[in-house]
Amino acid sequence: MPYVNIRITREGATREQKAQLIAGVTDLLYEVLDKPPAVTFVVIDEVPLEDWGVGGLPVDEYRQSLAAAPKS
Amino acid sequence: MPYVNIRITREGATREQKAQLIAGVTDLLYEVLDKPPAVTFVVIDEVPLEDWGVGGLPVDEYRQSLAAAPKS
Amino acid sequence: MPYVNIRITREGATREQKAQLIAGVTDLLYEVLDKPPAVTFVVIDEVPLEDWGVGGLPVDEYRQSLAAAPKS
Amino acid sequence: MPYVNIRITREGATREQKAQLIAGVTDLLYEVLDKPPAVTFVVIDEVPLEDWGVGGLPVDEYRQSLAAAPKS
Amino acid sequence: MPYVNIRITREGATREQKAQLIAGVTDLLYEVLDKPPAVTFVVIDEVPLEDWGVGGLPVDEYRQSLAAAPKS
Amino acid sequence: MPYVNIRITREGATREQKAQLIAGVTDLLYEVLDKPPAVTFVVIDEVPLEDWGVGGLPVDEYRQSLAAAPKS
């Protein structure tokens, strides 16, 4: 009876895409560990960009800093 | 100093019902493990139906599939 | 189909006490929100004392600091 | 930069099976949402059976209760 | 590659304050454990007051009860 | 009353280092959001290397693949 929590930045994932994530993770747990789909819970959390940090910056600023960096 | 996270689908739980969950869980931890209420945190997350999956489907579709299934 | 995560310090909770937490939380969700017990998951995490902080200290040190504080 | 937490009961999942879960979830997020694998974190938690409850019982007792139930 | 989840009550934290949390936690993990900032994820969840309980009460009621308590 | 969960790979963080994380996060929440230390909980989870994935691989394999990659 697995519980899977998928956390992504909120950037317009559609209902259909979320359904694909739910189906895909549930299938994976069945294939790899033989977990019956009826007891697999998948919960998706969409997180506003300003609430997700990486590289010490909110993710939108982080992406700008990468885009602005000189290419090696 | 317990931390309890209750995740439910967002389907109209009222403030009063949420207060009952908070009180009930806090009492339970006091009765079973003697945890002082002042140091028990309870956090409730309400999750949109399309973000909660079970049986490989978003929960609203899952319920429809159960309702449509032939009775044995 | 609620998911409840109970995080407590690891201090010898017995299997029976953990079963009481599981039963109690499941009953509560049935009573307050009419959630069927078969779809309520409860997961208990026991956390080593040195990995839980409060008041800026690991919890064992925090308790010692409280015990050593002068009573008002 | 997704973060995925997979929680399963501790029942002997092998390193190889866990690697399959990691690879599968990472691929899924790339296929569905175009998330680059290098920024997808997957964390697997294995939970002792006595710490996972369903149907108001620790999961090992719950399975026994299902096995003992009369078939309809 | 640490993952840090900061959960706070929703009470008007600004984007700038959240950026300070992200920067501060990322620096801390670099200083204490030498974790490269580029692989540290920080996710902030703001929780409505009615969904956060302490002392067996929603946090806004809890604060009122403290404010109303006679001083010793 | 913040709750902070720090998840890191299990690679020998000492009790002292964990105490530094607890103190540092608690201070940060006081400085940025004026949260009283007594109501800040910090929970550290150390995750075995084989249970943490990045780039579609368990983290130890991922590091080897980076080390083996030709430098540009």
CSV table of C-alpha atoms in Angstrom, one decimal, chain B residues 1-9 11 13 17-18 20-21 24-25 28-29 32-33 35 52 54 59 62-63, chain C residues 1-9 11 13 17-18 20-21 24-25 28-29 32-33 35 52 54 59 62-63:
chain,number,residue,atom,x,y,z
B,1,MET,CA,6.6,16.9,20.6
B,2,PRO,CA,4.7,15.1,17.9
B,3,TYR,CA,4.0,16.4,14.4
B,4,VAL,CA,1.0,15.0,12.6
B,5,ASN,CA,0.2,15.7,9.0
B,6,ILE,CA,-3.4,14.8,7.9
B,7,ARG,CA,-3.9,14.8,4.1
B,8,ILE,CA,-7.4,14.6,2.8
B,9,THR,CA,-9.1,15.4,-0.4
B,11,GLU,CA,-14.3,18.2,-0.4
B,13,ALA,CA,-14.4,20.0,5.3
B,17,GLN,CA,-14.6,19.5,11.4
B,18,LYS,CA,-10.9,20.5,11.1
B,20,GLN,CA,-12.4,18.3,15.7
B,21,LEU,CA,-9.5,16.5,13.9
B,24,GLY,CA,-9.0,14.4,18.5
B,25,VAL,CA,-5.4,13.7,17.3
B,28,LEU,CA,-5.1,10.6,21.2
B,29,LEU,CA,-1.4,11.4,21.5
B,32,VAL,CA,-1.6,6.8,24.3
B,33,LEU,CA,1.8,8.3,24.7
B,35,LYS,CA,2.4,13.7,25.0
B,52,TRP,CA,-5.0,12.7,-5.6
B,54,VAL,CA,-5.8,5.8,-6.4
B,59,VAL,CA,-9.9,10.0,-7.3
B,62,TYR,CA,-11.8,6.2,-9.6
B,63,ARG,CA,-15.0,6.7,-7.7
C,1,MET,CA,-8.8,8.2,1.3
C,2,PRO,CA,-6.8,10.1,3.9
C,3,TYR,CA,-3.1,9.7,4.5
C,4,VAL,CA,-1.9,10.5,8.0
C,5,ASN,CA,1.7,10.8,9.0
C,6,ILE,CA,2.5,10.8,12.7
C,7,ARG,CA,6.1,11.7,13.6
C,8,ILE,CA,7.2,11.1,17.2
C,9,THR,CA,10.5,10.9,18.9
C,11,GLU,CA,11.4,6.7,22.9
C,13,ALA,CA,6.6,3.4,21.8
C,17,GLN,CA,0.7,1.8,21.5
C,18,LYS,CA,1.3,2.3,17.8
C,20,GLN,CA,-3.8,2.3,19.3
C,21,LEU,CA,-2.6,5.4,17.4
C,24,GLY,CA,-7.7,6.0,17.0
C,25,VAL,CA,-6.8,8.2,14.0
C,28,LEU,CA,-11.5,9.9,14.2
C,29,LEU,CA,-11.5,10.3,10.4
C,32,VAL,CA,-15.6,13.5,11.7
C,33,LEU,CA,-15.4,13.1,8.0
C,35,LYS,CA,-13.9,8.4,5.7
C,52,TRP,CA,14.6,16.3,16.4
C,54,VAL,CA,13.1,22.3,19.4
C,59,VAL,CA,15.3,17.6,22.1
C,62,TYR,CA,16.2,21.0,25.2
C,63,ARG,CA,14.6,19.0,28.0
